[in-house]
PDB file of N, CA, C and O in Angstrom:
ATOM      1  N   MET M   1       0.854  -1.175   0.000  1.00 47.00           N
ATOM      2  CA  MET M   1       0.000   0.000   0.000  1.00 47.00           C
ATOM      3  C   MET M   1       0.899   1.236   0.000  1.00 47.00           C
ATOM      4  O   MET M   1       1.890   1.299   0.696  1.00 47.00           O
ATOM      5  N   PHE M   2       0.520   2.209  -0.795  1.00 48.00           N
ATOM      6  CA  PHE M   2       1.267   3.454  -0.887  1.00 48.00           C
ATOM      7  C   PHE M   2       0.418   4.597  -0.360  1.00 48.00           C
ATOM      8  O   PHE M   2      -0.785   4.635  -0.592  1.00 48.00           O
ATOM      9  N   HIS M   3       1.037   5.511   0.324  1.00 47.00           N
ATOM     10  CA  HIS M   3       0.353   6.717   0.784  1.00 47.00           C
ATOM     11  C   HIS M   3       1.158   7.914   0.263  1.00 47.00           C
ATOM     12  O   HIS M   3       2.334   8.054   0.587  1.00 47.00           O
ATOM     13  N   TYR M   4       0.546   8.722  -0.530  1.00 52.00           N
ATOM     14  CA  TYR M   4       1.208   9.887  -1.108  1.00 52.00           C
ATOM     15  C   TYR M   4       0.311  11.107  -0.967  1.00 52.00           C
ATOM     16  O   TYR M   4      -0.913  10.985  -0.943  1.00 52.00           O
ATOM     17  N   THR M   5       0.927  12.249  -0.927  1.00 53.00           N
ATOM     18  CA  THR M   5       0.199  13.508  -1.021  1.00 53.00           C
ATOM     19  C   THR M   5       0.695  14.188  -2.286  1.00 53.00           C
ATOM     20  O   THR M   5       1.898  14.349  -2.473  1.00 53.00           O
ATOM     21  N   PHE M   6      -0.225  14.557  -3.160  1.00 57.00           N
ATOM     22  CA  PHE M   6       0.146  15.138  -4.445  1.00 57.00           C
ATOM     23  C   PHE M   6      -0.350  16.568  -4.556  1.00 57.00           C
ATOM     24  O   PHE M   6      -1.490  16.858  -4.244  1.00 57.00           O
ATOM     25  N   PHE M   7       0.524  17.393  -5.032  1.00 53.00           N
ATOM     26  CA  PHE M   7       0.150  18.766  -5.349  1.00 53.00           C
ATOM     27  C   PHE M   7       0.643  19.029  -6.763  1.00 53.00           C
ATOM     28  O   PHE M   7       1.813  18.842  -7.052  1.00 53.00           O
ATOM     29  N   GLY M   8      -0.250  19.435  -7.634  1.00 54.00           N
ATOM     30  CA  GLY M   8       0.144  19.754  -9.002  1.00 54.00           C
ATOM     31  C   GLY M   8       0.660  18.552  -9.766  1.00 54.00           C
ATOM     32  O   GLY M   8       1.665  18.633 -10.429  1.00 54.00           O
ATOM     33  N   LEU M   9      -0.024  17.437  -9.675  1.00 57.00           N
ATOM     34  CA  LEU M   9       0.376  16.208 -10.354  1.00 57.00           C
ATOM     35  C   LEU M   9       0.284  16.353 -11.868  1.00 57.00           C
ATOM     36  O   LEU M   9       0.784  15.538 -12.590  1.00 57.00           O
ATOM     37  N   GLY M  10      -0.290  17.425 -12.341  1.00 57.00           N
ATOM     38  CA  GLY M  10      -0.521  17.564 -13.766  1.00 57.00           C
ATOM     39  C   GLY M  10      -1.785  16.814 -14.156  1.00 57.00           C
ATOM     40  O   GLY M  10      -1.981  16.445 -15.291  1.00 57.00           O
ATOM     41  N   LYS M  11      -2.617  16.601 -13.176  1.00 59.00           N
ATOM     42  CA  LYS M  11      -3.819  15.805 -13.380  1.00 59.00           C
ATOM     43  C   LYS M  11      -4.829  16.540 -14.259  1.00 59.00           C
ATOM     44  O   LYS M  11      -4.874  17.753 -14.287  1.00 59.00           O
ATOM     45  N   THR M  12      -5.626  15.747 -14.934  1.00 74.00           N
ATOM     46  CA  THR M  12      -6.662  16.328 -15.768  1.00 74.00           C
ATOM     47  C   THR M  12      -8.041  15.906 -15.296  1.00 74.00           C
ATOM     48  O   THR M  12      -9.031  16.307 -15.871  1.00 74.00           O
ATOM     49  N   PHE M  13      -8.119  15.075 -14.239  1.00 81.00           N
ATOM     50  CA  PHE M  13      -9.419  14.640 -13.765  1.00 81.00           C
ATOM     51  C   PHE M  13     -10.034  15.684 -12.834  1.00 81.00           C
ATOM     52  O   PHE M  13      -9.351  16.510 -12.260  1.00 81.00           O
ATOM     53  N   THR M  14     -11.346  15.616 -12.733  1.00 83.00           N
ATOM     54  CA  THR M  14     -12.108  16.561 -11.918  1.00 83.00           C
ATOM     55  C   THR M  14     -13.021  15.796 -10.969  1.00 83.00           C
ATOM     56  O   THR M  14     -13.045  14.565 -10.986  1.00 83.00           O
ATOM     57  N   LYS M  15     -13.801  16.522 -10.194  1.00 87.00           N
ATOM     58  CA  LYS M  15     -14.766  15.895  -9.290  1.00 87.00           C
ATOM     59  C   LYS M  15     -15.773  15.050 -10.057  1.00 87.00           C
ATOM     60  O   LYS M  15     -16.306  14.086  -9.534  1.00 87.00           O
ATOM     61  N   GLU M  16     -16.012  15.401 -11.300  1.00 88.00           N
ATOM     62  CA  GLU M  16     -17.001  14.694 -12.115  1.00 88.00           C
ATOM     63  C   GLU M  16     -16.417  13.499 -12.869  1.00 88.00           C
ATOM     64  O   GLU M  16     -17.152  12.744 -13.503  1.00 88.00           O
ATOM     65  N   SER M  17     -15.119  13.309 -12.824  1.00 88.00           N
ATOM     66  CA  SER M  17     -14.473  12.207 -13.538  1.00 88.00           C
ATOM     67  C   SER M  17     -14.909  10.865 -12.963  1.00 88.00           C
ATOM     68  O   SER M  17     -15.159  10.740 -11.761  1.00 88.00           O
ATOM     69  N   THR M  18     -14.980   9.875 -13.822  1.00 89.00           N
ATOM     70  CA  THR M  18     -15.344   8.527 -13.382  1.00 89.00           C
ATOM     71  C   THR M  18     -14.159   7.864 -12.686  1.00 89.00           C
ATOM     72  O   THR M  18     -13.006   8.292 -12.853  1.00 89.00           O
ATOM     73  N   ASP M  19     -14.443   6.807 -11.923  1.00 88.00           N
ATOM     74  CA  ASP M  19     -13.359   6.049 -11.289  1.00 88.00           C
ATOM     75  C   ASP M  19     -12.372   5.572 -12.340  1.00 88.00           C
ATOM     76  O   ASP M  19     -11.162   5.653 -12.149  1.00 88.00           O
ATOM     77  N   GLU M  20     -12.885   5.068 -13.446  1.00 87.00           N
ATOM     78  CA  GLU M  20     -12.024   4.556 -14.514  1.00 87.00           C
ATOM     79  C   GLU M  20     -11.076   5.643 -15.043  1.00 87.00           C
ATOM     80  O   GLU M  20      -9.886   5.389 -15.255  1.00 87.00           O
ATOM     81  N   GLU M  21     -11.589   6.836 -15.277  1.00 88.00           N
ATOM     82  CA  GLU M  21     -10.756   7.936 -15.777  1.00 88.00           C
ATOM     83  C   GLU M  21      -9.657   8.298 -14.780  1.00 88.00           C
ATOM     84  O   GLU M  21      -8.499   8.490 -15.168  1.00 88.00           O
ATOM     85  N   VAL M  22     -10.022   8.387 -13.513  1.00 86.00           N
ATOM     86  CA  VAL M  22      -9.045   8.769 -12.485  1.00 86.00           C
ATOM     87  C   VAL M  22      -7.978   7.688 -12.330  1.00 86.00           C
ATOM     88  O   VAL M  22      -6.784   7.979 -12.293  1.00 86.00           O
ATOM     89  N   ILE M  23      -8.409   6.443 -12.248  1.00 85.00           N
ATOM     90  CA  ILE M  23      -7.461   5.338 -12.081  1.00 85.00           C
ATOM     91  C   ILE M  23      -6.504   5.272 -13.263  1.00 85.00           C
ATOM     92  O   ILE M  23      -5.294   5.096 -13.092  1.00 85.00           O
ATOM     93  N   GLN M  24      -7.017   5.444 -14.457  1.00 86.00           N
ATOM     94  CA  GLN M  24      -6.173   5.432 -15.647  1.00 86.00           C
ATOM     95  C   GLN M  24      -5.144   6.563 -15.600  1.00 86.00           C
ATOM     96  O   GLN M  24      -3.966   6.367 -15.895  1.00 86.00           O
ATOM     97  N   GLU M  25      -5.569   7.746 -15.215  1.00 85.00           N
ATOM     98  CA  GLU M  25      -4.679   8.906 -15.138  1.00 85.00           C
ATOM     99  C   GLU M  25      -3.569   8.692 -14.105  1.00 85.00           C
ATOM    100  O   GLU M  25      -2.398   8.961 -14.365  1.00 85.00           O
ATOM    101  N   VAL M  26      -3.934   8.189 -12.940  1.00 84.00           N
ATOM    102  CA  VAL M  26      -2.954   8.011 -11.862  1.00 84.00           C
ATOM    103  C   VAL M  26      -1.984   6.877 -12.179  1.00 84.00           C
ATOM    104  O   VAL M  26      -0.780   7.019 -11.974  1.00 84.00           O
ATOM    105  N   THR M  27      -2.496   5.760 -12.690  1.00 84.00           N
ATOM    106  CA  THR M  27      -1.586   4.659 -13.008  1.00 84.00           C
ATOM    107  C   THR M  27      -0.615   5.059 -14.122  1.00 84.00           C
ATOM    108  O   THR M  27       0.552   4.668 -14.095  1.00 84.00           O
ATOM    109  N   LYS M  28      -1.069   5.870 -15.053  1.00 84.00           N
ATOM    110  CA  LYS M  28      -0.186   6.361 -16.118  1.00 84.00           C
ATOM    111  C   LYS M  28       0.858   7.326 -15.549  1.00 84.00           C
ATOM    112  O   LYS M  28       2.041   7.245 -15.885  1.00 84.00           O
ATOM    113  N   ALA M  29       0.445   8.227 -14.665  1.00 81.00           N
ATOM    114  CA  ALA M  29       1.367   9.219 -14.090  1.00 81.00           C
ATOM    115  C   ALA M  29       2.497   8.560 -13.303  1.00 81.00           C
ATOM    116  O   ALA M  29       3.616   9.072 -13.282  1.00 81.00           O
ATOM    117  N   PHE M  30       2.206   7.422 -12.691  1.00 81.00           N
ATOM    118  CA  PHE M  30       3.211   6.733 -11.876  1.00 81.00           C
ATOM    119  C   PHE M  30       3.764   5.492 -12.554  1.00 81.00           C
ATOM    120  O   PHE M  30       4.479   4.708 -11.933  1.00 81.00           O
ATOM    121  N   ASP M  31       3.445   5.335 -13.830  1.00 84.00           N
ATOM    122  CA  ASP M  31       3.943   4.222 -14.630  1.00 84.00           C
ATOM    123  C   ASP M  31       3.688   2.881 -13.932  1.00 84.00           C
ATOM    124  O   ASP M  31       4.577   2.047 -13.825  1.00 84.00           O
ATOM    125  N   LEU M  32       2.455   2.704 -13.421  1.00 82.00           N
ATOM    126  CA  LEU M  32       2.081   1.470 -12.743  1.00 82.00           C
ATOM    127  C   LEU M  32       1.503   0.486 -13.750  1.00 82.00           C
ATOM    128  O   LEU M  32       0.801   0.867 -14.673  1.00 82.00           O
ATOM    129  N   LYS M  33       1.805  -0.783 -13.534  1.00 84.00           N
ATOM    130  CA  LYS M  33       1.284  -1.827 -14.412  1.00 84.00           C
ATOM    131  C   LYS M  33      -0.171  -2.118 -14.055  1.00 84.00           C
ATOM    132  O   LYS M  33      -0.641  -1.784 -12.978  1.00 84.00           O
ATOM    133  N   ASP M  34      -0.857  -2.799 -14.952  1.00 80.00           N
ATOM    134  CA  ASP M  34      -2.265  -3.129 -14.752  1.00 80.00           C
ATOM    135  C   ASP M  34      -2.474  -4.355 -13.868  1.00 80.00           C
ATOM    136  O   ASP M  34      -3.605  -4.805 -13.701  1.00 80.00           O
ATOM    137  N   ASP M  35      -1.401  -4.900 -13.297  1.00 85.00           N
ATOM    138  CA  ASP M  35      -1.542  -6.124 -12.512  1.00 85.00           C
ATOM    139  C   ASP M  35      -1.715  -5.847 -11.010  1.00 85.00           C
ATOM    140  O   ASP M  35      -1.534  -6.738 -10.196  1.00 85.00           O
ATOM    141  N   TYR M  36      -2.108  -4.636 -10.659  1.00 82.00           N
ATOM    142  CA  TYR M  36      -2.343  -4.318  -9.254  1.00 82.00           C
ATOM    143  C   TYR M  36      -3.545  -5.100  -8.744  1.00 82.00           C
ATOM    144  O   TYR M  36      -4.429  -5.474  -9.503  1.00 82.00           O
ATOM    145  N   GLN M  37      -3.540  -5.372  -7.433  1.00 86.00           N
ATOM    146  CA  GLN M  37      -4.645  -6.126  -6.842  1.00 86.00           C
ATOM    147  C   GLN M  37      -5.777  -5.203  -6.400  1.00 86.00           C
ATOM    148  O   GLN M  37      -6.947  -5.548  -6.514  1.00 86.00           O
ATOM    149  N   GLU M  38      -5.406  -4.054  -5.867  1.00 87.00           N
ATOM    150  CA  GLU M  38      -6.424  -3.135  -5.358  1.00 87.00           C
ATOM    151  C   GLU M  38      -5.948  -1.709  -5.557  1.00 87.00           C
ATOM    152  O   GLU M  38      -4.770  -1.405  -5.404  1.00 87.00           O
ATOM    153  N   PHE M  39      -6.882  -0.843  -5.907  1.00 86.00           N
ATOM    154  CA  PHE M  39      -6.595   0.573  -6.096  1.00 86.00           C
ATOM    155  C   PHE M  39      -7.536   1.339  -5.184  1.00 86.00           C
ATOM    156  O   PHE M  39      -8.747   1.152  -5.229  1.00 86.00           O
ATOM    157  N   ASP M  40      -6.974   2.192  -4.329  1.00 88.00           N
ATOM    158  CA  ASP M  40      -7.771   2.977  -3.386  1.00 88.00           C
ATOM    159  C   ASP M  40      -7.140   4.363  -3.304  1.00 88.00           C
ATOM    160  O   ASP M  40      -6.003   4.498  -2.865  1.00 88.00           O
ATOM    161  N   LEU M  41      -7.851   5.358  -3.747  1.00 87.00           N
ATOM    162  CA  LEU M  41      -7.325   6.717  -3.811  1.00 87.00           C
ATOM    163  C   LEU M  41      -8.351   7.684  -3.256  1.00 87.00           C
ATOM    164  O   LEU M  41      -9.520   7.643  -3.635  1.00 87.00           O
ATOM    165  N   GLU M  42      -7.922   8.535  -2.354  1.00 88.00           N
ATOM    166  CA  GLU M  42      -8.780   9.611  -1.863  1.00 88.00           C
ATOM    167  C   GLU M  42      -8.200  10.922  -2.375  1.00 88.00           C
ATOM    168  O   GLU M  42      -7.019  11.195  -2.194  1.00 88.00           O
ATOM    169  N   VAL M  43      -9.043  11.697  -3.030  1.00 84.00           N
ATOM    170  CA  VAL M  43      -8.633  12.976  -3.599  1.00 84.00           C
ATOM    171  C   VAL M  43      -9.351  14.087  -2.837  1.00 84.00           C
ATOM    172  O   VAL M  43     -10.564  14.010  -2.626  1.00 84.00           O
ATOM    173  N   VAL M  44      -8.601  15.098  -2.429  1.00 83.00           N
ATOM    174  CA  VAL M  44      -9.187  16.289  -1.827  1.00 83.00           C
ATOM    175  C   VAL M  44      -8.939  17.434  -2.802  1.00 83.00           C
ATOM    176  O   VAL M  44      -7.791  17.788  -3.079  1.00 83.00           O
ATOM    177  N   PHE M  45     -10.011  17.968  -3.342  1.00 82.00           N
ATOM    178  CA  PHE M  45      -9.903  19.050  -4.315  1.00 82.00           C
ATOM    179  C   PHE M  45      -9.696  20.392  -3.609  1.00 82.00           C
ATOM    180  O   PHE M  45      -9.898  20.496  -2.394  1.00 82.00           O
ATOM    181  N   GLU M  46      -9.281  21.383  -4.364  1.00 80.00           N
ATOM    182  CA  GLU M  46      -8.960  22.694  -3.794  1.00 80.00           C
ATOM    183  C   GLU M  46     -10.107  23.303  -3.008  1.00 80.00           C
ATOM    184  O   GLU M  46      -9.884  24.039  -2.052  1.00 80.00           O
ATOM    185  N   ASP M  47     -11.354  22.971  -3.368  1.00 87.00           N
ATOM    186  CA  ASP M  47     -12.505  23.531  -2.655  1.00 87.00           C
ATOM    187  C   ASP M  47     -12.868  22.715  -1.407  1.00 87.00           C
ATOM    188  O   ASP M  47     -13.852  22.986  -0.749  1.00 87.00           O
ATOM    189  N   GLY M  48     -12.043  21.693  -1.091  1.00 88.00           N
ATOM    190  CA  GLY M  48     -12.273  20.874   0.091  1.00 88.00           C
ATOM    191  C   GLY M  48     -13.114  19.632  -0.153  1.00 88.00           C
ATOM    192  O   GLY M  48     -13.259  18.800   0.732  1.00 88.00           O
ATOM    193  N   THR M  49     -13.661  19.491  -1.343  1.00 89.00           N
ATOM    194  CA  THR M  49     -14.455  18.313  -1.687  1.00 89.00           C
ATOM    195  C   THR M  49     -13.558  17.077  -1.693  1.00 89.00           C
ATOM    196  O   THR M  49     -12.469  17.109  -2.258  1.00 89.00           O
ATOM    197  N   LYS M  50     -14.031  15.998  -1.054  1.00 90.00           N
ATOM    198  CA  LYS M  50     -13.292  14.741  -1.038  1.00 90.00           C
ATOM    199  C   LYS M  50     -14.027  13.725  -1.900  1.00 90.00           C
ATOM    200  O   LYS M  50     -15.246  13.660  -1.895  1.00 90.00           O
ATOM    201  N   LYS M  51     -13.251  12.931  -2.638  1.00 91.00           N
ATOM    202  CA  LYS M  51     -13.833  11.865  -3.447  1.00 91.00           C
ATOM    203  C   LYS M  51     -12.889  10.663  -3.374  1.00 91.00           C
ATOM    204  O   LYS M  51     -11.667  10.817  -3.466  1.00 91.00           O
ATOM    205  N   GLU M  52     -13.473   9.485  -3.187  1.00 92.00           N
ATOM    206  CA  GLU M  52     -12.682   8.274  -3.094  1.00 92.00           C
ATOM    207  C   GLU M  52     -12.915   7.406  -4.335  1.00 92.00           C
ATOM    208  O   GLU M  52     -14.044   7.274  -4.800  1.00 92.00           O
ATOM    209  N   HIS M  53     -11.824   6.842  -4.828  1.00 89.00           N
ATOM    210  CA  HIS M  53     -11.858   5.976  -6.011  1.00 89.00           C
ATOM    211  C   HIS M  53     -11.296   4.623  -5.586  1.00 89.00           C
ATOM    212  O   HIS M  53     -10.169   4.553  -5.116  1.00 89.00           O
ATOM    213  N   LYS M  54     -12.088   3.569  -5.754  1.00 88.00           N
ATOM    214  CA  LYS M  54     -11.667   2.216  -5.371  1.00 88.00           C
ATOM    215  C   LYS M  54     -11.927   1.246  -6.501  1.00 88.00           C
ATOM    216  O   LYS M  54     -12.905   1.371  -7.224  1.00 88.00           O
ATOM    217  N   LEU M  55     -11.012   0.269  -6.602  1.00 86.00           N
ATOM    218  CA  LEU M  55     -11.199  -0.798  -7.567  1.00 86.00           C
ATOM    219  C   LEU M  55     -10.419  -2.011  -7.084  1.00 86.00           C
ATOM    220  O   LEU M  55      -9.266  -1.888  -6.671  1.00 86.00           O
ATOM    221  N   ILE M  56     -11.060  -3.173  -7.103  1.00 86.00           N
ATOM    222  CA  ILE M  56     -10.374  -4.424  -6.819  1.00 86.00           C
ATOM    223  C   ILE M  56     -10.177  -5.110  -8.164  1.00 86.00           C
ATOM    224  O   ILE M  56     -11.154  -5.382  -8.876  1.00 86.00           O
ATOM    225  N   ASN M  57      -8.941  -5.343  -8.529  1.00 79.00           N
ATOM    226  CA  ASN M  57      -8.580  -5.899  -9.829  1.00 79.00           C
ATOM    227  C   ASN M  57      -8.482  -7.417  -9.689  1.00 79.00           C
ATOM    228  O   ASN M  57      -7.625  -7.924  -9.008  1.00 79.00           O
ATOM    229  N   LYS M  58      -9.392  -8.123 -10.353  1.00 71.00           N
ATOM    230  CA  LYS M  58      -9.410  -9.594 -10.242  1.00 71.00           C
ATOM    231  C   LYS M  58      -8.772 -10.241 -11.428  1.00 71.00           C
ATOM    232  O   LYS M  58      -8.727  -9.783 -12.478  1.00 71.00           O
TER     233      LYS M  58
END
């Protein structure tokens, strides 16, 4: 499990982005392979809105 805090990741996702879009963006930014077992990301946007993205890869 990794815990990171990101500022200015160069992200293009928004509060309205789907889990799939966010996961794709983050795995690409960190050059992660698709063989991960679980993906769990909490994003806090500049306005304080929190959104969690989860996926269990089977």
